[in-house]
Short mmCIF file of C-alpha atoms and ligand atoms in Angstrom, two decimals:
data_model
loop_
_atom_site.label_atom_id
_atom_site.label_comp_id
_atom_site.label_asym_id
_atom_site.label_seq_id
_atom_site.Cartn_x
_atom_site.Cartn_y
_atom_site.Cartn_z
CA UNK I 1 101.92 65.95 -102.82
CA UNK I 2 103.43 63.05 -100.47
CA UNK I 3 102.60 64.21 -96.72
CA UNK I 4 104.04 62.83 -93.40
CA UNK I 5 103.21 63.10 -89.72
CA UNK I 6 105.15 64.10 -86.93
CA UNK I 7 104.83 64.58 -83.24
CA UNK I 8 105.31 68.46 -82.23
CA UNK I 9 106.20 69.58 -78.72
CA UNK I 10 104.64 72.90 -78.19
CA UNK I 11 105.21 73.53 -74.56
CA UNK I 12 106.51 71.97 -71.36
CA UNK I 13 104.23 69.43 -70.25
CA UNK I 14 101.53 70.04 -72.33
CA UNK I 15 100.42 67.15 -75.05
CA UNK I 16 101.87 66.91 -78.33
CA UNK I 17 100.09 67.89 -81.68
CA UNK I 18 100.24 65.79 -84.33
CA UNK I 19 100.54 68.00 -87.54
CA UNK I 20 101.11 67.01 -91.23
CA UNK I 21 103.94 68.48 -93.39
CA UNK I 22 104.72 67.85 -97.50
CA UNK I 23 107.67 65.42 -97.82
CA UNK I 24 109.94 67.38 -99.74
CA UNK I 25 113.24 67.09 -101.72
CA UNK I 26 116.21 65.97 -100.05
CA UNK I 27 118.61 69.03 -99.73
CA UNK I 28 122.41 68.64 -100.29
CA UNK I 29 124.60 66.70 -97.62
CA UNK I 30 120.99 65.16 -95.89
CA UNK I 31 119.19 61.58 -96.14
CA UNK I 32 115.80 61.70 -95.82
CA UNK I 33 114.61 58.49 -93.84
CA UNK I 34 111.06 56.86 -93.49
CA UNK I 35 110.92 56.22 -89.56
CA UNK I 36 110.71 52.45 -89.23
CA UNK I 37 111.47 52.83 -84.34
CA UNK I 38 111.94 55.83 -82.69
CA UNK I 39 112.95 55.01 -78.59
CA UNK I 40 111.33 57.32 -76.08
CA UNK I 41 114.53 58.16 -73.80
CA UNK I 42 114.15 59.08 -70.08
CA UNK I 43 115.11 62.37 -71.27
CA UNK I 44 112.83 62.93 -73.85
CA UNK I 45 110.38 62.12 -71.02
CA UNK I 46 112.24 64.91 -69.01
CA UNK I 47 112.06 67.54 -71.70
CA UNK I 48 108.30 66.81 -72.55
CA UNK I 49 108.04 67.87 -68.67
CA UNK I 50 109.53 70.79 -68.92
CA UNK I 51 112.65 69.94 -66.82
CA UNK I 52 115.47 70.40 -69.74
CA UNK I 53 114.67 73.50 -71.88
CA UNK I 54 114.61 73.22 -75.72
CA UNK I 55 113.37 75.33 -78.16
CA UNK I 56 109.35 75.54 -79.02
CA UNK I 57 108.08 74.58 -81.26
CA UNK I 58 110.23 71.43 -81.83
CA UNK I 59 110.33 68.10 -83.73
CA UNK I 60 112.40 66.21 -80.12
CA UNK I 61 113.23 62.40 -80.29
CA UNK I 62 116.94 61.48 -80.50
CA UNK I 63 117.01 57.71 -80.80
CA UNK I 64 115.75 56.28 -84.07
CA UNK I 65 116.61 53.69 -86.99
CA UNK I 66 114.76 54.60 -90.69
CA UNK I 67 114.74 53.45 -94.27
CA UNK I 68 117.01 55.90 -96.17
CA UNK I 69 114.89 56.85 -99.22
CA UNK I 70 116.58 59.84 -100.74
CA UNK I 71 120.23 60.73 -101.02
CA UNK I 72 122.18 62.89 -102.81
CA UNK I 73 124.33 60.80 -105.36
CA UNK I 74 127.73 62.35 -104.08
CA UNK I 75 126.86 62.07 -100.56
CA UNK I 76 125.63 58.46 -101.18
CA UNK I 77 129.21 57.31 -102.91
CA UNK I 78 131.51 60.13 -100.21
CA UNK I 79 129.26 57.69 -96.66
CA UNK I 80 128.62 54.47 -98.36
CA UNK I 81 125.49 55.11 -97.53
CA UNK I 82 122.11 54.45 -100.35
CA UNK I 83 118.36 54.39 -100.46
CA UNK I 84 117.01 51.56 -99.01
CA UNK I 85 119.74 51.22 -96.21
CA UNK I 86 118.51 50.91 -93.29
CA UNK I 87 120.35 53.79 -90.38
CA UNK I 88 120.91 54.46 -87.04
CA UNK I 89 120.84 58.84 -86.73
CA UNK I 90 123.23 59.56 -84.23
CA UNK I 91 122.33 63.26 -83.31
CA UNK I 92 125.25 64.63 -81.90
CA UNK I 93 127.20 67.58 -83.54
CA UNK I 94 130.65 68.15 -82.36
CA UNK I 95 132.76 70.98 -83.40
CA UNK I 96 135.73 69.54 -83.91
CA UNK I 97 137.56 72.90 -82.54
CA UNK I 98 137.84 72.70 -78.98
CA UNK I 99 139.85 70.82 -77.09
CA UNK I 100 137.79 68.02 -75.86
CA UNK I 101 137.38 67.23 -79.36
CA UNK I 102 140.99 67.80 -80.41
CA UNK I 103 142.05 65.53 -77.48
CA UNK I 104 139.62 62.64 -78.96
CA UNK I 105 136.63 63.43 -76.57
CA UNK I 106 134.02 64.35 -78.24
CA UNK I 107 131.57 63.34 -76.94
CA UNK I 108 131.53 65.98 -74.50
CA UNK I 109 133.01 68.91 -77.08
CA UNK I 110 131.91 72.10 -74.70
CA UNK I 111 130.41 73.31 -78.22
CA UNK I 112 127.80 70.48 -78.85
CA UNK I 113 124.86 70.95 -81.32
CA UNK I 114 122.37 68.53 -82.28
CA UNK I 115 120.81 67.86 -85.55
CA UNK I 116 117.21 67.40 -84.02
CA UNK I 117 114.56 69.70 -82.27
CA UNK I 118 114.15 71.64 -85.29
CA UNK I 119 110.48 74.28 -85.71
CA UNK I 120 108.73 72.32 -88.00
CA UNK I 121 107.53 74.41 -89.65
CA UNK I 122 110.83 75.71 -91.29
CA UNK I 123 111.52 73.37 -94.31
CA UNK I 124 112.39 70.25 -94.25
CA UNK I 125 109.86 69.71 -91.28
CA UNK I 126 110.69 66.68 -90.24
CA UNK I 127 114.24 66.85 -87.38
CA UNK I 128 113.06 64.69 -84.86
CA UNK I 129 112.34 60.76 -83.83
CA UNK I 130 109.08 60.54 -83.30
CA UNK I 131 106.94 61.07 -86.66
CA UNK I 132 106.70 59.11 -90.18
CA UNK I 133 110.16 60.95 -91.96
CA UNK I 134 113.60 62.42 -90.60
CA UNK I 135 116.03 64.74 -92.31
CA UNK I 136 119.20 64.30 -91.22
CA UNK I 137 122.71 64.91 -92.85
CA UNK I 138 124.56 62.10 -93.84
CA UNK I 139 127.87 62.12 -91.67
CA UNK I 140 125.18 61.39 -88.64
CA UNK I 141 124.25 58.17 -90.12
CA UNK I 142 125.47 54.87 -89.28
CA UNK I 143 124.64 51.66 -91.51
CA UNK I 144 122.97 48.61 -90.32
CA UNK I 145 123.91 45.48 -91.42
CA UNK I 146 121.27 43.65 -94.20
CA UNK I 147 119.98 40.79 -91.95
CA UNK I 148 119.92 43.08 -88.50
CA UNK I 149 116.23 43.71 -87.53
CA UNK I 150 116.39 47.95 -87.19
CA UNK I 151 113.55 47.46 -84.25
CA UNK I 152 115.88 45.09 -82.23
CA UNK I 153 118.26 48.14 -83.45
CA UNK I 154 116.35 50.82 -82.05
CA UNK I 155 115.81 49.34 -78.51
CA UNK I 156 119.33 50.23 -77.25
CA UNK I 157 120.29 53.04 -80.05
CA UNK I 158 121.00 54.98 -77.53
CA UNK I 159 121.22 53.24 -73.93
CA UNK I 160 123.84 51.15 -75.93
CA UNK I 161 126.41 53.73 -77.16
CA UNK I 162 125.86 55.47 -73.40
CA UNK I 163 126.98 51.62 -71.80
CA UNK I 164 129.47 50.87 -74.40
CA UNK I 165 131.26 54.87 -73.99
CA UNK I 166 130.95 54.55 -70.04
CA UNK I 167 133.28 51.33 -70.58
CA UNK I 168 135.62 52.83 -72.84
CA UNK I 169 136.26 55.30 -70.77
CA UNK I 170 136.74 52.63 -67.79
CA UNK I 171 138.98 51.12 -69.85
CA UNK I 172 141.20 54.19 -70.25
CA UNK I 173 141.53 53.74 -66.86
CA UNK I 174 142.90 50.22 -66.69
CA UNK I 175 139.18 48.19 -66.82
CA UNK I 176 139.82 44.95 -68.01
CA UNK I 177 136.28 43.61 -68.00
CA UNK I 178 137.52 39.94 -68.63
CA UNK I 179 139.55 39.89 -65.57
CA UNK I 180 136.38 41.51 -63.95
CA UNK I 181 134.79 38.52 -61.04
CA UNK I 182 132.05 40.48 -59.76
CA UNK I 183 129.75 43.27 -61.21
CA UNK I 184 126.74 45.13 -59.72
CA UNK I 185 124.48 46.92 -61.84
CA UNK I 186 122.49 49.88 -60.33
CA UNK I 187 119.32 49.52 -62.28
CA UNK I 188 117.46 47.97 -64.83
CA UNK I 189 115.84 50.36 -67.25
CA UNK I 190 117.20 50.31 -70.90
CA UNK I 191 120.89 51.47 -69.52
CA UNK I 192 120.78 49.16 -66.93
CA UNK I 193 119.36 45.85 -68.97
CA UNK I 194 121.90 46.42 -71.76
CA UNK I 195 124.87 47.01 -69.17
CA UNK I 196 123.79 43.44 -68.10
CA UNK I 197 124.33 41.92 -71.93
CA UNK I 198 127.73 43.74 -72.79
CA UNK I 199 129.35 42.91 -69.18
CA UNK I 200 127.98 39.03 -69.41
CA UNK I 201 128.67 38.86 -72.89
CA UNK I 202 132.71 40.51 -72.03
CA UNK I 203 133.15 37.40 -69.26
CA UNK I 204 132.06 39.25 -66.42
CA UNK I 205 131.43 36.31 -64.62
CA UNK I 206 128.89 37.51 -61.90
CA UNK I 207 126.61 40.08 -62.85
CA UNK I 208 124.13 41.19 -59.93
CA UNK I 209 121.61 43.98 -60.61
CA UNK I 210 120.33 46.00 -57.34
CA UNK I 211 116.44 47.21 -58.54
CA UNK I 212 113.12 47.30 -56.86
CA UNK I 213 111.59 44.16 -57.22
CA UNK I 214 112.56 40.28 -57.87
CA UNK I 215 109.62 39.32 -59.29
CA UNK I 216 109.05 42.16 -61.71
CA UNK I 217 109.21 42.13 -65.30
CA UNK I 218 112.30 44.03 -65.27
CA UNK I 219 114.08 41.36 -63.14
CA UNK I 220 113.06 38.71 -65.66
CA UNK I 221 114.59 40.25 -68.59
CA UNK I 222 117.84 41.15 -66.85
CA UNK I 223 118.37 37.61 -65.61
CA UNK I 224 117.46 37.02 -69.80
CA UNK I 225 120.63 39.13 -70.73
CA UNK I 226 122.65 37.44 -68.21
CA UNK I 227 122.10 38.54 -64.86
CA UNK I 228 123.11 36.02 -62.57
CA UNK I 229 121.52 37.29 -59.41
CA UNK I 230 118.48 40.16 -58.43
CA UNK I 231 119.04 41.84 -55.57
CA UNK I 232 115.69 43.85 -54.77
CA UNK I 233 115.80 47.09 -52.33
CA UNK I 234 112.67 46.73 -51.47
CA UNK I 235 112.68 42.94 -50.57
CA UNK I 236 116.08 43.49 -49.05
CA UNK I 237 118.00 45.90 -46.77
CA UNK I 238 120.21 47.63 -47.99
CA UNK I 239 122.88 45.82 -45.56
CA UNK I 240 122.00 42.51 -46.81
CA UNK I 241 122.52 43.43 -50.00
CA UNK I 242 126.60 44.94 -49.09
CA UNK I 243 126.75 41.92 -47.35
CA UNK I 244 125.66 39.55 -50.15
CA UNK I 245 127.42 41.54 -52.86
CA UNK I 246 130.75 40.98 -50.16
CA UNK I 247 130.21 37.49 -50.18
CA UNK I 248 130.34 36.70 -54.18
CA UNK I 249 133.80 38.29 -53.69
CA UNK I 250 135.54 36.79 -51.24
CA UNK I 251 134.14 39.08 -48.86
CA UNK I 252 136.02 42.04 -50.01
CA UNK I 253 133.16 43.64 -52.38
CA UNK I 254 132.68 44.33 -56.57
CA UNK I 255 135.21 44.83 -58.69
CA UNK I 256 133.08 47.24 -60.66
CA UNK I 257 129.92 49.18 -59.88
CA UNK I 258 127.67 50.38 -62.99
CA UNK I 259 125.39 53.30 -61.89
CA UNK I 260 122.30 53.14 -64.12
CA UNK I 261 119.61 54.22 -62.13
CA UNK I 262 119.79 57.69 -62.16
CA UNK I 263 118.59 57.95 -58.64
CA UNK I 264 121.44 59.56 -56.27
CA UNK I 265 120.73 57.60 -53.49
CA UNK I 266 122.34 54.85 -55.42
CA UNK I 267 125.63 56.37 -55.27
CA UNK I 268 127.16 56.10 -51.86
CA UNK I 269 125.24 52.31 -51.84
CA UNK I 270 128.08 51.62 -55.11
CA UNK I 271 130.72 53.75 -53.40
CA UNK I 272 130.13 51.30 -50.17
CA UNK I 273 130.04 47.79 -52.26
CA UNK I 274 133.66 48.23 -54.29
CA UNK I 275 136.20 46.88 -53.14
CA UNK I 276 140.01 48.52 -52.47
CA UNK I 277 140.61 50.12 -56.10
CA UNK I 278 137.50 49.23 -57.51
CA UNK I 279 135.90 51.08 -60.22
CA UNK I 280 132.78 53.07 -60.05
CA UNK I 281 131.44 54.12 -63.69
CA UNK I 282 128.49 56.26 -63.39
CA UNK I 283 126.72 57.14 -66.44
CA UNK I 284 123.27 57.26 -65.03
CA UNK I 285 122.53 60.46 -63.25
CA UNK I 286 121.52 62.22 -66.36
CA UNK I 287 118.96 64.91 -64.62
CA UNK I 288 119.03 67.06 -61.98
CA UNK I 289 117.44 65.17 -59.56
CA UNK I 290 119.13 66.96 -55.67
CA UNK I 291 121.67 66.31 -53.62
CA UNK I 292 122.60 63.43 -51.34
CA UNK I 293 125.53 62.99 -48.60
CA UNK I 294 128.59 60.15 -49.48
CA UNK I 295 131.62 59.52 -47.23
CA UNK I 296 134.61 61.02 -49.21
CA UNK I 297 136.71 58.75 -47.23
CA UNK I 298 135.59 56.03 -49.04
CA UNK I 299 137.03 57.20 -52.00
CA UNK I 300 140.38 57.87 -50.49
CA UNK I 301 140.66 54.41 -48.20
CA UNK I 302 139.66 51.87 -51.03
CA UNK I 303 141.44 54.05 -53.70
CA UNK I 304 138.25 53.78 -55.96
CA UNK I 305 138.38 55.09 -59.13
CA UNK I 306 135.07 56.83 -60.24
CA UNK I 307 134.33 57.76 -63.58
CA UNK I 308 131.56 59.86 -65.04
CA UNK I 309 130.42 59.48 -68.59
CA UNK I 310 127.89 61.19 -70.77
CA UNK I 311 127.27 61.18 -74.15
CA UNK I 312 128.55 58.88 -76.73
CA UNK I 313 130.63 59.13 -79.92
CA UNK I 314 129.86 57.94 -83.57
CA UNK I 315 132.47 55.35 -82.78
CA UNK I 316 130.47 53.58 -79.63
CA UNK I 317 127.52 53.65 -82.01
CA UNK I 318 129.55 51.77 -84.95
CA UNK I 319 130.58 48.98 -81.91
CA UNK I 320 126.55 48.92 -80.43
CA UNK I 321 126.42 47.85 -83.85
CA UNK I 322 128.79 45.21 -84.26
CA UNK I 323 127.86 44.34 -80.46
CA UNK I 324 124.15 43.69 -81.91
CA UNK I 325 125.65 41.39 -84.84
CA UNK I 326 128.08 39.31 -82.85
CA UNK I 327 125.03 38.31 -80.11
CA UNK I 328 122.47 37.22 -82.27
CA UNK I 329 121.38 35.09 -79.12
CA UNK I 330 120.08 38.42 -77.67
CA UNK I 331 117.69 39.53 -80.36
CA UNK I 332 114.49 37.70 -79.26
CA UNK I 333 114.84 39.37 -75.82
CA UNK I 334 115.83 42.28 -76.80
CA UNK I 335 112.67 42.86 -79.27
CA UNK I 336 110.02 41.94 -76.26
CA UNK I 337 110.90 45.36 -74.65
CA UNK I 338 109.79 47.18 -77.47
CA UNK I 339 106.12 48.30 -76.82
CA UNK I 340 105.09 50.17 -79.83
CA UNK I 341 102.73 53.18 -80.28
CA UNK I 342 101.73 55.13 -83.53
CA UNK I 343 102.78 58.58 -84.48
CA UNK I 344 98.86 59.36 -83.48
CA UNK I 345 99.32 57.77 -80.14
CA UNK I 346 102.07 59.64 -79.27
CA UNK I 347 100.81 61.22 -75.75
CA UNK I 348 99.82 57.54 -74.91
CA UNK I 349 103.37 56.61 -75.44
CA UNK I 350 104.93 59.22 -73.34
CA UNK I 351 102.46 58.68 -70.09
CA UNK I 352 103.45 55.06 -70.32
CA UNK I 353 107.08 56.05 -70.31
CA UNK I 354 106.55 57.83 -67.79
CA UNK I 355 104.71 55.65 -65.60
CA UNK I 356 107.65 53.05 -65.92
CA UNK I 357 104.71 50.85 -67.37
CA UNK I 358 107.07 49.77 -70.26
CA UNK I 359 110.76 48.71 -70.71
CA UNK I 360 111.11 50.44 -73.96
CA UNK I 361 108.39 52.80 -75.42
CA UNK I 362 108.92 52.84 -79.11
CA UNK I 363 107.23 54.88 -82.00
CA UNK I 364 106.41 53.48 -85.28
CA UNK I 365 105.40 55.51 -88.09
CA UNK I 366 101.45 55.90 -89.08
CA UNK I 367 101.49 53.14 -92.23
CA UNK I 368 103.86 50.88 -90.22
ZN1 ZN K 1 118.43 58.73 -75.13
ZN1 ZN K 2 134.25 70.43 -79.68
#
């Protein structure tokens, strides 16, 4: 019988175990997918820790692309979907009840389920992103095009949706990111480096990212995506950096502030570089991570508007997708920030994420 690895969390911050389980028949209304990239998130690297509970044993990993290799013939003609095709699993499970996802925002439905984090050892074994196989019902997957490389895919599969939802939701609010001079980005992990792409490539005509260092690797690649200026808080104080922000504005600050850094110190530094009525979309403090002190008044005098996003929606993941296709330009770049690590080299992988030694920690399946 045809077995498959997969990475098993068995306890908070303890190491993975690799175990083998038989690749079994697809059951109705599921795909099963060969892995070709599954993306360590920062909160994968959270829940391996211990610091977001799940349930043990469990198959985690929520960003991934596969081949689909078995589908059920109706559910294969009902999606559009057939073996051989390759997928992005979007994870989330929304109950369509409540009234977040009556009023069209479901991303945050107050009733979410997931379809990963399975026991894998309940039939069919394999839930999660980071082993050689996923099960995973159809209406979670979304097609990539014939042509689109499913590892350049993978890098954003979820950073992407989480940029391109945090704009949406901007937009509701009146962001027009063409009319849009000056942008600061907070940030330049995966969140952060493909806020840089979608606001340059959506005519944001000055895109300045506030992280650690200039000369970093990080720096490099954001000034890749379009970046047009680095300014480094630990090269720079902080009032320099107001200052210089200020200054690309006709000294009256950003239009827009995107929060990706997930540190909360970064927020009253946005809250202080907008200008009157600009927009603060904060998408980035995804943990719990303490407290820190802002100046309300800020909020009130400049009429900001701030906006919180989490989550994503099916839909943002069908436009990361068409993003991908209409920017071929980005695909080279994009593919350097994938460093790759077997389904055996798992615990590697996540002490590397965590170590912000890597841009993008990625796991392939065992036979590639
Ligand atoms: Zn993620
Ligand atoms: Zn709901």
């Amino acid at each position: 019988m045809k077995t498959g690895k997969t990475a098993v969390m068995t306890g908070p911050d303890r190491p993975f175990e690799v175990r083998e389980y038989p690749v079994l028949p697809v059951p109705g209304g599921m795909a099963r997918m060969k892995l070709i990239a599954g993306g360590v998130c920062g909160t994968d690297v959270h829940i391996a820790k211990g610091r977001l509970a799940v349930g043990l044993p469990a198959c985690i990993g929520h960003e991934f692309v596969g081949k689909v290799e078995e589908i059920g013939e109706a559910d294969s003609v009902r999606y559009g979907i057939r073996a051989g095709d390759n997928v992005i699993v979007d994870i989330a499970v929304p109950c369509g009840e409540c009234v977040l996802c009556k009023e069209g925002n479901d991303a945050n439905c107050v009733n979410m389920g997931v379809t990963n984090g399975g026991m894998p050892d309940v039939a069919p074994h394999f839930y999660g992103g980071f082993g050689d196989y996923n099960y995973s019902p159809v209406k979670n997957l979304v097609k990539l095009p014939q042509g689109l490389d499913p590892v350049v895919a993978c890098v954003f599969a979820c950073p992407g949706p989480t940029v391109i939802h945090a704009c949406g939701l901007g937009a509701k609010a009146g962001l027009d990111l063409s009319k849009v001079n000056v942008a600061v980005v907070q940030g330049a992990g995966p969140v952060g480096c493909f806020a840089v792409a979608y606001l340059a490539a959506h005519g944001v005509k000055e895109v300045l990212v506030v992280c650690g260092r200039s000369g970093d690797r990080r720096a490099a690649v954001a000034r890749k995506l379009g970046a047009t200026g680095i300014l480094a808080y630990n090269e720079m104080p902080m009032n320099e950096i107001l200052n210089y922000v200020k200054s690309k504005n006709g000294g009256i600050g950003a239009d827009l502030v995107f929060e990706a850094s997930g540190n909360p110190a970064a927020v009253p530094q946005g809250m202080e570089m907008l200008r009157n009525r600009g927009m603060y979309l904060v998408p980035g403090q995804y943990s719990e991570s303490g407290g820190i002190e802002i100046r309300p008044q800020l909020i009130t005098f400049k009429a900001l508007s701030i906006i919180g996003s989490s989550q994503y929606s099916m839909a943002d993941v069908h436009e990361y997708v068409n993003f991908l296709c209409g920017h071929p330009e980005l695909h080279g770049t994009v593919k350097e920030l994938a460093s790759c690590y077997s389904v055996d080299e798992v615990n590697r992988a996540f002490e590397d994420a965590a170590s912000g030694r890597n841009i993008k920690t990625v796991i392939v399946p065992t036979e590639g």
